[in-house]
Amino acid sequence: MAARQASLVDLLSDEAVNDPTTYFNRVRDEGPVFWNQRWNGWIVTRHSDVAAGFRNHEQLSSDRFAGPFAEDILESKTKYTQLIEFMSKWMFTSDRPYHTHLRSLVNVAFTPRSVEVLRPRVRELVHSLAEPLRERDRVNFLAEFAFTLPVIVIAEYLGVPAEARQQVREWSEHLGAVVFVAGDNPDRFVTAEKAMNNLVDLIRPIVRARAVEPKDDLISAMVNADVDGDRFTEEEIIANAVLMVFAGHETTMNLLSNATVLFHRFPDTWHRMSEDPRLARTAVEEVLRYDGPIKALARWATEPFEMGGKRIQRNDRVLLVQHAANHDPAFFENPERFDPARWPNKHLGFGQGIHTCLGGPLARLEAQEALTYLSREFASIEVLTQELTYNRTLVSRGLRELDVRFHQR
Ligand code: HEM
């Protein structure tokens, strides 16, 4: 028993990073709310508890600048001023009532309808990015497709120049090392501070220009958003535009690449989708469930409460493991079966409650269009990378490399 538990202590072990399903199933077997000594917090793995955790806004906080997270971040406050100033204005890291102020204003601008309008453009982009890859022996899927599509889409939607995308990718990766808790990168705060400076310098002039002359883009809509007299400050628009640039492509890139690996592993599902393109919608949900881009998200307790039969104390850290919830046999029938037609599919890939992913409709749209097009045009996508390795982070589930070959019909 002790040896078995000891093998679970490292949340960034090879097994935890490369095979999270097996690892977190083992954690759930030990206890659905399980104390992890090394991380110094609770690991929550049942669907019912993870969903309840996401909706428990009274006792579980997202504010990384208060409570126990703050020790890591704020001890270096003087060194990383820009990073902390702008991240503390992100809706992702704030609690009510500040979160309500930010999210209600952004909801005025970022609506399902304004996303749906982008569909023809996304379709065109999928086509223009995939066509040149047709005749190639080896394609770097991350760089040449999975990253490029979402970064162009979010840049155009916001109104930020897409030409800066290579730099934006690098800066976002540096922010990601902090947000996704990349345990193998000790310099992550230094590079993230520089990245935040660069992203702010890119976005601030655009916010100022839109205040004078609005255009048909999200930044203009944020500048003009007004909910009963409540408005964004300039700093809040910049902060949340940076958040969207960052959140808007890394995750979607990982959705597209994780999908590619799954269809390669279960080739008959690719065939089914090409026969019936309507499956793309449910298939995207199944990829989010089976191997979604976000594995787990952290919260901290603002007061004592019970969870899964355990007493959570004030200031305890709590890791809500979506990946485990999405493979919970008590909730999903036959969870290890990858079924692109699975419905209903109440996965937790986009979270729940007030922080439910803002960009869910956009990520879905991009993935649906990509899968529809690729499964219609190509007999298969062969994965050429011999050994798939994943980024060593607590939060995200993304491949380091993915080389593929598109096989013609
Ligand atoms: C497949 C791709 C994506 C996944 C799996 C994903 C996942 C998530 C999850 C799980 C949350 C909840 C965070 C929490 O509860 O702490 C979240 C929040 C958020 N996501 Fe996404 N996301 C994706 C794509 C996007 C895109 C394309 C955007 C572009 C705008 C975006 C913007 C955001 C924002 C702004 C929040 C914070 C919302 C809030 O705190 O109110 N995401 N995302």
Short mmCIF file of N, CA, C and O and ligand atoms in Angstrom, two decimals, residues 54 91-92 99 103 110 154 243-244 247-248 251-252 255 288 293-294 297 299 322 349-351 354-355 357-359 363, ligand 1:
data_model
loop_
_atom_site.label_atom_id
_atom_site.label_comp_id
_atom_site.label_asym_id
_atom_site.label_seq_id
_atom_site.Cartn_x
_atom_site.Cartn_y
_atom_site.Cartn_z
N PHE A 54 -15.78 22.79 -9.47
CA PHE A 54 -15.82 23.93 -10.41
C PHE A 54 -16.95 24.90 -10.08
O PHE A 54 -16.86 26.08 -10.35
N MET A 91 -9.80 37.51 -16.08
CA MET A 91 -11.00 36.89 -15.48
C MET A 91 -10.66 35.49 -14.96
O MET A 91 -11.22 35.03 -13.96
N PHE A 92 -9.73 34.81 -15.64
CA PHE A 92 -9.33 33.45 -15.29
C PHE A 92 -8.82 33.34 -13.85
O PHE A 92 -9.03 32.32 -13.18
N HIS A 99 -14.71 39.18 -10.91
CA HIS A 99 -14.90 38.34 -12.09
C HIS A 99 -16.20 38.70 -12.81
O HIS A 99 -16.23 38.74 -14.05
N ARG A 103 -16.35 39.46 -16.70
CA ARG A 103 -17.00 38.48 -17.59
C ARG A 103 -18.26 39.06 -18.21
O ARG A 103 -18.56 38.82 -19.38
N PHE A 110 -18.11 38.98 -26.80
CA PHE A 110 -17.73 37.62 -27.25
C PHE A 110 -18.98 36.74 -27.13
O PHE A 110 -19.19 36.07 -26.13
N ILE A 154 -7.80 33.80 -33.77
CA ILE A 154 -7.98 34.67 -32.59
C ILE A 154 -7.42 36.07 -32.88
O ILE A 154 -8.01 37.08 -32.46
N LEU A 243 -4.91 37.58 -22.38
CA LEU A 243 -5.41 36.27 -21.94
C LEU A 243 -6.02 35.50 -23.12
O LEU A 243 -5.78 34.31 -23.29
N MET A 244 -6.79 36.20 -23.95
CA MET A 244 -7.45 35.50 -25.06
C MET A 244 -6.45 35.06 -26.11
O MET A 244 -6.59 33.97 -26.68
N ALA A 247 -4.80 32.08 -24.28
CA ALA A 247 -5.70 30.94 -24.07
C ALA A 247 -6.28 30.45 -25.39
O ALA A 247 -6.71 29.31 -25.51
N GLY A 248 -6.29 31.34 -26.38
CA GLY A 248 -7.00 31.03 -27.61
C GLY A 248 -6.25 30.16 -28.59
O GLY A 248 -6.85 29.63 -29.52
N THR A 251 -4.33 26.02 -26.39
CA THR A 251 -5.30 24.96 -26.10
C THR A 251 -5.88 24.37 -27.38
O THR A 251 -5.99 23.15 -27.50
N THR A 252 -6.23 25.24 -28.32
CA THR A 252 -6.86 24.74 -29.55
C THR A 252 -5.84 23.94 -30.36
O THR A 252 -6.18 22.91 -30.97
N LEU A 255 -5.84 20.64 -28.89
CA LEU A 255 -7.07 19.89 -29.24
C LEU A 255 -6.90 19.24 -30.62
O LEU A 255 -7.19 18.06 -30.81
N LEU A 288 -12.36 16.11 -26.57
CA LEU A 288 -12.25 16.92 -25.34
C LEU A 288 -12.37 16.04 -24.11
O LEU A 288 -11.73 16.29 -23.09
N PRO A 293 -7.23 19.25 -23.97
CA PRO A 293 -6.00 20.04 -23.78
C PRO A 293 -5.72 20.47 -22.35
O PRO A 293 -4.60 20.83 -22.01
N ILE A 294 -6.75 20.49 -21.50
CA ILE A 294 -6.51 20.87 -20.10
C ILE A 294 -6.75 19.63 -19.22
O ILE A 294 -7.84 19.08 -19.19
N LEU A 297 -7.06 21.77 -13.15
CA LEU A 297 -6.95 23.18 -12.76
C LEU A 297 -6.96 23.28 -11.24
O LEU A 297 -7.64 22.49 -10.57
N ARG A 299 -7.38 25.22 -7.48
CA ARG A 299 -8.15 26.17 -6.69
C ARG A 299 -7.56 26.16 -5.29
O ARG A 299 -6.79 25.28 -4.94
N GLN A 322 -9.69 17.30 -14.44
CA GLN A 322 -10.70 17.04 -15.47
C GLN A 322 -10.42 15.76 -16.23
O GLN A 322 -11.33 15.02 -16.59
N GLY A 349 -14.11 19.21 -20.05
CA GLY A 349 -12.97 19.80 -20.76
C GLY A 349 -12.95 21.32 -20.76
O GLY A 349 -11.88 21.93 -20.86
N PHE A 350 -14.11 21.95 -20.68
CA PHE A 350 -14.16 23.42 -20.64
C PHE A 350 -14.49 23.93 -19.24
O PHE A 350 -14.82 25.11 -19.07
N GLY A 351 -14.42 23.06 -18.24
CA GLY A 351 -14.75 23.48 -16.88
C GLY A 351 -16.26 23.64 -16.72
O GLY A 351 -17.05 23.19 -17.57
N ILE A 354 -18.85 29.71 -13.18
CA ILE A 354 -18.64 31.07 -13.71
C ILE A 354 -17.41 31.17 -14.61
O ILE A 354 -17.33 32.06 -15.43
N HIS A 355 -16.43 30.28 -14.43
CA HIS A 355 -15.22 30.36 -15.25
C HIS A 355 -15.29 29.48 -16.51
O HIS A 355 -14.29 29.37 -17.22
N CYS A 357 -15.13 27.93 -19.90
CA CYS A 357 -14.31 28.51 -20.97
C CYS A 357 -15.09 29.50 -21.85
O CYS A 357 -16.10 29.15 -22.45
N LEU A 358 -14.56 30.70 -21.92
CA LEU A 358 -15.15 31.74 -22.77
C LEU A 358 -15.04 31.34 -24.25
O LEU A 358 -15.94 31.58 -25.04
N GLY A 359 -13.91 30.74 -24.59
CA GLY A 359 -13.63 30.46 -26.00
C GLY A 359 -14.13 29.10 -26.47
O GLY A 359 -13.84 28.71 -27.61
N ALA A 363 -13.28 27.36 -30.08
CA ALA A 363 -12.44 26.16 -30.20
C ALA A 363 -13.23 25.04 -30.88
O ALA A 363 -12.69 24.33 -31.75
C1 HEM B 1 -10.00 23.37 -26.84
C2 HEM B 1 -9.61 24.53 -26.46
C3 HEM B 1 -9.84 25.08 -25.08
C4 HEM B 1 -9.93 24.43 -23.87
C5 HEM B 1 -9.83 22.94 -23.61
C6 HEM B 1 -10.14 25.44 -22.87
C7 HEM B 1 -10.34 25.17 -21.52
C8 HEM B 1 -10.70 26.10 -20.58
C9 HEM B 1 -11.08 25.79 -19.23
C10 HEM B 1 -11.10 24.40 -18.62
C11 HEM B 1 -11.38 26.96 -18.61
C12 HEM B 1 -11.85 27.13 -17.17
C13 HEM B 1 -10.78 27.70 -16.28
C14 HEM B 1 -11.12 27.59 -14.81
O1 HEM B 1 -12.21 27.16 -14.41
O2 HEM B 1 -10.22 27.93 -14.01
C15 HEM B 1 -11.18 28.01 -19.58
C16 HEM B 1 -11.35 29.34 -19.33
C17 HEM B 1 -11.11 30.31 -20.27
N1 HEM B 1 -10.85 30.14 -21.61
FE1 HEM B 1 -10.62 28.40 -22.55
N2 HEM B 1 -10.16 26.67 -23.46
C18 HEM B 1 -10.00 26.49 -24.82
C19 HEM B 1 -10.01 27.46 -25.79
C20 HEM B 1 -10.14 28.78 -25.56
C21 HEM B 1 -10.17 29.79 -26.58
C22 HEM B 1 -10.13 29.55 -28.09
C23 HEM B 1 -10.26 30.98 -25.96
C24 HEM B 1 -10.29 32.29 -26.67
C25 HEM B 1 -10.77 33.35 -26.31
C26 HEM B 1 -10.32 30.72 -24.51
C27 HEM B 1 -10.42 31.65 -23.51
C28 HEM B 1 -10.69 31.37 -22.19
C29 HEM B 1 -10.88 32.40 -21.18
C30 HEM B 1 -10.80 33.89 -21.39
C31 HEM B 1 -11.15 31.73 -19.98
C32 HEM B 1 -11.42 32.35 -18.60
C33 HEM B 1 -12.90 32.45 -18.39
C34 HEM B 1 -13.28 32.95 -17.01
O3 HEM B 1 -12.48 32.85 -16.09
O4 HEM B 1 -14.40 33.46 -16.86
N3 HEM B 1 -10.25 29.36 -24.32
N4 HEM B 1 -10.78 27.45 -20.79
#
